[in-house]
Amino acid sequence: MKPQRTIQLSPEEIAFVRDLVLFEDAHILALNKPAGLSSQGGRGQVHTLDELLYAFAKPGKARPRLIHRLDRDTSGVILTAKTQPAASALGKAMMGRKVAKTYLALVAPGAPNPKEGKIELPLRREEAGREAYMRVCEADHPDAEAALSRYRTLSANETAALVELRPETGRMHQLRVHMASLARPIAGDVRYGGALMLGGQAVSRLMLHATALTFPHPGGGRMTLRAPPPADFQGLAEALALAPAAGWGEQGAQAGV
């Protein structure tokens, strides 16, 4: 990677982003991104995650490079490459669909019907002022992009459901639009019709969390990175009696899976 211009970060910002580290070795740096932090291209004076990565740059060298992005209000595992060879290898793995992403979401009202299945609906981008949306469209639309998502209900009641989502393509807002197409939008998703109140509980943000990422490690073998959802997600799920019986799991990395 070529050296890049640096951005001045405050000691508080450096401490903040270093506290997000999920796993690090010579090839990769993985972070557990909080909701409310833009991956790239944010507006205003707040630094994006991409800019905060300067906290890990060595003198005269580039910062780690984002391999993929998460929506601003989506929390969870996000992967960066520390070297050009690692970035190339991971980029090819993404393009070749060799990276498996697993999300958790709270949707309403109740469970999808059927409770498990796949959603294979093409999407197209639509601009509305400064905002961009994705819409379900016909496969022969000139702007159609193929999109495939798989879902599985983990826990449900009449009010809401906890679902596991696995996108097999990487379109913008794909999971959000696909769940809305089942009339089960993700809670807190104002853009696509998500509920802002559930069971008397306020929904503070988009309830979508990237809980696991499995990928071919640039150094060999496969690795899975995991991060349980943050306190606001867990708290809402528990208030709605939707917490998984086995618990939320632990944060960490596992090789050879």
Short mmCIF file of C-alpha atoms in Angstrom, two decimals:
data_model
loop_
_atom_site.label_atom_id
_atom_site.label_comp_id
_atom_site.label_asym_id
_atom_site.label_seq_id
_atom_site.Cartn_x
_atom_site.Cartn_y
_atom_site.Cartn_z
CA MET A 1 0.00 0.00 0.00
CA LYS A 2 1.22 3.50 -0.76
CA PRO A 3 1.60 5.98 2.08
CA GLN A 4 -1.49 8.15 2.45
CA ARG A 5 -2.10 11.55 3.95
CA THR A 6 -2.71 11.37 7.66
CA ILE A 7 -5.61 12.74 9.64
CA GLN A 8 -5.06 14.25 13.06
CA LEU A 9 -6.87 12.20 15.69
CA SER A 10 -7.41 13.22 19.29
CA PRO A 11 -6.15 10.99 22.13
CA GLU A 12 -9.80 10.22 22.90
CA GLU A 13 -10.45 9.07 19.31
CA ILE A 14 -7.34 6.89 19.31
CA ALA A 15 -8.36 5.27 22.59
CA PHE A 16 -11.91 4.81 21.29
CA VAL A 17 -10.96 2.98 18.09
CA ARG A 18 -8.30 0.87 19.80
CA ASP A 19 -10.96 -0.30 22.22
CA LEU A 20 -12.95 -1.67 19.25
CA VAL A 21 -10.25 -4.19 18.25
CA LEU A 22 -11.64 -7.69 18.01
CA PHE A 23 -8.58 -9.43 16.55
CA GLU A 24 -5.23 -8.43 15.09
CA ASP A 25 -2.26 -10.21 13.54
CA ALA A 26 0.35 -9.40 10.88
CA HIS A 27 -2.24 -9.59 8.08
CA ILE A 28 -5.59 -8.34 9.37
CA LEU A 29 -7.24 -6.07 11.90
CA ALA A 30 -10.85 -6.76 12.84
CA LEU A 31 -13.05 -4.35 14.76
CA ASN A 32 -16.42 -4.52 16.51
CA LYS A 33 -18.06 -1.41 15.07
CA PRO A 34 -20.65 0.35 17.22
CA ALA A 35 -23.92 1.62 15.79
CA GLY A 36 -23.83 5.29 14.81
CA LEU A 37 -20.30 5.22 13.36
CA SER A 38 -20.05 5.56 9.57
CA SER A 39 -17.68 3.14 7.85
CA GLN A 40 -16.79 5.66 5.13
CA GLY A 41 -18.04 8.88 3.62
CA GLY A 42 -19.73 10.29 6.69
CA ARG A 43 -21.03 13.84 6.84
CA GLY A 44 -20.13 16.57 9.30
CA GLN A 45 -17.10 16.89 11.54
CA VAL A 46 -17.08 13.41 13.10
CA HIS A 47 -14.41 11.08 11.79
CA THR A 48 -15.50 7.88 10.03
CA LEU A 49 -14.14 4.46 10.91
CA ASP A 50 -11.98 4.59 7.79
CA GLU A 51 -10.37 7.79 9.08
CA LEU A 52 -10.04 6.45 12.62
CA LEU A 53 -7.90 3.63 11.20
CA TYR A 54 -5.04 6.15 11.07
CA ALA A 55 -4.65 5.30 14.75
CA PHE A 56 -3.08 2.01 13.58
CA ALA A 57 -0.83 3.41 10.83
CA LYS A 58 2.90 2.92 11.22
CA PRO A 59 5.16 5.92 10.48
CA GLY A 60 5.43 6.44 6.72
CA LYS A 61 3.01 3.63 5.94
CA ALA A 62 -0.66 3.37 5.09
CA ARG A 63 -3.41 2.72 7.58
CA PRO A 64 -5.28 -0.61 7.45
CA ARG A 65 -7.73 -0.82 4.54
CA LEU A 66 -11.43 -1.59 4.94
CA ILE A 67 -12.40 -4.78 3.10
CA HIS A 68 -16.15 -4.21 3.38
CA ARG A 69 -18.56 -1.75 4.97
CA LEU A 70 -21.46 -1.75 7.39
CA ASP A 71 -24.29 0.77 7.37
CA ARG A 72 -23.84 3.57 9.90
CA ASP A 73 -26.47 2.21 12.29
CA THR A 74 -25.44 -1.44 11.90
CA SER A 75 -23.11 -2.75 14.59
CA GLY A 76 -20.70 -5.66 14.50
CA VAL A 77 -17.70 -7.33 12.91
CA ILE A 78 -15.83 -5.37 10.24
CA LEU A 79 -12.58 -6.50 8.64
CA THR A 80 -9.53 -4.56 7.47
CA ALA A 81 -6.28 -5.59 5.78
CA LYS A 82 -2.91 -4.39 7.10
CA THR A 83 -0.92 -5.13 3.92
CA GLN A 84 -1.49 -4.88 0.18
CA PRO A 85 -1.24 -8.68 -0.33
CA ALA A 86 -3.82 -9.24 2.42
CA ALA A 87 -6.12 -6.61 0.90
CA SER A 88 -5.83 -8.26 -2.52
CA ALA A 89 -6.49 -11.76 -1.15
CA LEU A 90 -9.49 -10.66 0.90
CA GLY A 91 -10.89 -8.56 -1.92
CA LYS A 92 -10.76 -11.57 -4.24
CA ALA A 93 -12.43 -13.71 -1.56
CA MET A 94 -15.24 -11.17 -1.29
CA MET A 95 -15.72 -11.06 -5.04
CA GLY A 96 -15.66 -14.86 -5.19
CA ARG A 97 -18.30 -15.15 -2.44
CA LYS A 98 -15.89 -17.06 -0.21
CA VAL A 99 -16.71 -14.82 2.76
CA ALA A 100 -19.72 -15.83 4.86
CA LYS A 101 -21.50 -13.07 6.79
CA THR A 102 -23.97 -13.74 9.59
CA TYR A 103 -26.23 -11.08 11.06
CA LEU A 104 -28.80 -10.93 13.84
CA ALA A 105 -31.87 -8.75 13.49
CA LEU A 106 -35.03 -7.94 15.39
CA VAL A 107 -38.02 -7.79 13.04
CA ALA A 108 -41.73 -7.09 13.53
CA PRO A 109 -44.52 -7.96 13.74
CA GLY A 110 -43.80 -11.56 14.71
CA ALA A 111 -41.94 -14.22 12.74
CA PRO A 112 -41.59 -14.22 8.96
CA ASN A 113 -43.78 -16.71 7.09
CA PRO A 114 -42.28 -19.20 6.48
CA LYS A 115 -39.97 -19.02 9.48
CA GLU A 116 -36.94 -20.03 7.43
CA GLY A 117 -36.08 -19.64 3.78
CA LYS A 118 -34.36 -17.59 1.12
CA ILE A 119 -35.21 -14.27 -0.50
CA GLU A 120 -34.07 -13.95 -4.09
CA LEU A 121 -35.33 -10.58 -5.28
CA PRO A 122 -33.39 -8.21 -7.56
CA LEU A 123 -32.74 -4.71 -6.25
CA ARG A 124 -32.17 -1.33 -7.87
CA ARG A 125 -30.80 1.90 -6.48
CA GLU A 126 -33.02 4.97 -6.30
CA GLU A 127 -31.92 8.51 -5.41
CA ALA A 128 -34.13 10.90 -3.44
CA GLY A 129 -32.30 14.16 -2.87
CA ARG A 130 -29.16 13.38 -0.89
CA GLU A 131 -30.51 9.99 0.19
CA ALA A 132 -30.18 6.66 -1.59
CA TYR A 133 -32.63 3.79 -1.33
CA MET A 134 -32.79 0.27 -2.70
CA ARG A 135 -36.01 -1.04 -4.19
CA VAL A 136 -37.17 -4.50 -5.19
CA CYS A 137 -37.54 -4.62 -8.97
CA GLU A 138 -38.11 -6.96 -11.89
CA ALA A 139 -35.12 -9.01 -13.03
CA ASP A 140 -35.25 -7.40 -16.47
CA HIS A 141 -35.10 -3.83 -15.15
CA PRO A 142 -32.04 -2.10 -16.68
CA ASP A 143 -30.69 -1.23 -13.20
CA ALA A 144 -31.50 -4.59 -11.56
CA GLU A 145 -28.85 -6.20 -9.39
CA ALA A 146 -29.26 -9.84 -8.40
CA ALA A 147 -29.62 -10.26 -4.63
CA LEU A 148 -29.96 -13.38 -2.48
CA SER A 149 -30.43 -13.56 1.29
CA ARG A 150 -31.14 -16.49 3.59
CA TYR A 151 -32.95 -16.15 6.92
CA ARG A 152 -33.83 -18.31 9.91
CA THR A 153 -36.08 -17.45 12.86
CA LEU A 154 -34.33 -18.07 16.19
CA SER A 155 -37.05 -16.86 18.55
CA ALA A 156 -40.47 -15.30 18.01
CA ASN A 157 -43.73 -14.17 19.56
CA GLU A 158 -46.69 -12.11 18.36
CA THR A 159 -44.79 -8.85 18.78
CA ALA A 160 -41.43 -9.49 17.13
CA ALA A 161 -38.83 -12.06 16.16
CA LEU A 162 -35.08 -12.56 16.45
CA VAL A 163 -33.78 -13.76 13.09
CA GLU A 164 -30.43 -14.87 11.73
CA LEU A 165 -29.62 -13.44 8.30
CA ARG A 166 -27.01 -14.60 5.79
CA PRO A 167 -26.57 -12.44 2.69
CA GLU A 168 -25.05 -14.29 -0.25
CA THR A 169 -24.67 -11.11 -2.28
CA GLY A 170 -23.54 -7.71 -1.05
CA ARG A 171 -26.01 -5.11 -2.27
CA MET A 172 -26.54 -1.86 -0.41
CA HIS A 173 -29.28 -2.21 2.25
CA GLN A 174 -29.91 -5.74 0.99
CA LEU A 175 -31.00 -7.36 4.25
CA ARG A 176 -33.12 -4.35 5.18
CA VAL A 177 -35.03 -4.34 1.89
CA HIS A 178 -35.36 -8.12 1.71
CA MET A 179 -36.85 -8.35 5.21
CA ALA A 180 -39.20 -5.48 4.41
CA SER A 181 -40.30 -7.45 1.32
CA LEU A 182 -41.56 -10.17 3.70
CA ALA A 183 -43.56 -7.53 5.62
CA ARG A 184 -41.12 -7.98 8.50
CA PRO A 185 -38.90 -4.88 8.36
CA ILE A 186 -36.03 -4.63 10.79
CA ALA A 187 -36.97 -2.75 13.94
CA GLY A 188 -35.79 0.85 14.00
CA ASP A 189 -35.34 1.00 10.22
CA VAL A 190 -37.11 4.27 9.49
CA ARG A 191 -36.11 4.18 5.84
CA TYR A 192 -37.83 0.86 5.13
CA GLY A 193 -40.76 0.87 7.55
CA GLY A 194 -39.28 -0.60 10.71
CA ALA A 195 -41.12 -0.23 14.02
CA LEU A 196 -39.98 2.50 16.42
CA MET A 197 -41.82 0.97 19.39
CA LEU A 198 -42.06 -2.72 20.28
CA GLY A 199 -43.94 -4.07 23.26
CA GLY A 200 -43.89 -0.66 24.89
CA GLN A 201 -40.12 -0.40 24.37
CA ALA A 202 -38.59 2.41 22.32
CA VAL A 203 -36.36 1.21 19.47
CA SER A 204 -33.33 3.46 19.57
CA ARG A 205 -31.75 2.52 16.22
CA LEU A 206 -31.64 -0.03 13.41
CA MET A 207 -31.60 -3.43 15.17
CA LEU A 208 -29.15 -5.14 12.83
CA HIS A 209 -25.87 -6.62 14.05
CA ALA A 210 -23.07 -8.33 12.10
CA THR A 211 -22.38 -11.15 14.55
CA ALA A 212 -19.95 -13.38 12.60
CA LEU A 213 -17.64 -13.31 9.61
CA THR A 214 -15.97 -16.43 8.17
CA PHE A 215 -13.27 -15.95 5.52
CA PRO A 216 -10.06 -17.42 4.06
CA HIS A 217 -7.25 -15.94 6.12
CA PRO A 218 -4.49 -14.37 3.98
CA GLY A 219 -1.95 -16.44 5.90
CA GLY A 220 -3.79 -19.71 5.19
CA GLY A 221 -6.81 -21.61 6.46
CA ARG A 222 -10.18 -20.18 7.37
CA MET A 223 -11.09 -17.98 10.31
CA THR A 224 -14.33 -16.98 11.99
CA LEU A 225 -14.64 -13.72 13.91
CA ARG A 226 -17.56 -13.36 16.32
CA ALA A 227 -19.08 -10.49 18.27
CA PRO A 228 -22.27 -10.72 20.34
CA PRO A 229 -24.73 -7.85 19.85
CA PRO A 230 -24.28 -4.73 21.97
CA ALA A 231 -26.21 -3.91 25.12
CA ASP A 232 -29.04 -1.99 23.41
CA PHE A 233 -29.79 -4.90 21.07
CA GLN A 234 -29.57 -7.51 23.81
CA GLY A 235 -31.64 -5.39 26.18
CA LEU A 236 -34.48 -4.96 23.68
CA ALA A 237 -34.45 -8.66 22.75
CA GLU A 238 -34.57 -9.65 26.41
CA ALA A 239 -37.36 -7.17 27.16
CA LEU A 240 -39.33 -8.79 24.33
CA ALA A 241 -38.53 -12.33 25.62
CA LEU A 242 -36.57 -13.08 22.45
CA ALA A 243 -33.13 -13.80 23.88
CA PRO A 244 -31.64 -17.08 22.55
CA ALA A 245 -31.77 -19.98 25.01
CA ALA A 246 -28.05 -20.65 24.53
CA GLY A 247 -27.11 -17.04 25.27
CA TRP A 248 -25.44 -14.50 23.03
CA GLY A 249 -22.04 -16.16 22.76
CA GLU A 250 -18.61 -14.63 23.25
CA GLN A 251 -16.48 -12.23 21.30
CA GLY A 252 -13.40 -13.67 19.67
CA ALA A 253 -11.67 -15.38 16.76
CA GLN A 254 -11.56 -19.04 15.83
CA ALA A 255 -9.24 -20.54 13.25
CA GLY A 256 -9.74 -23.60 11.12
CA VAL A 257 -13.51 -23.38 10.73
#
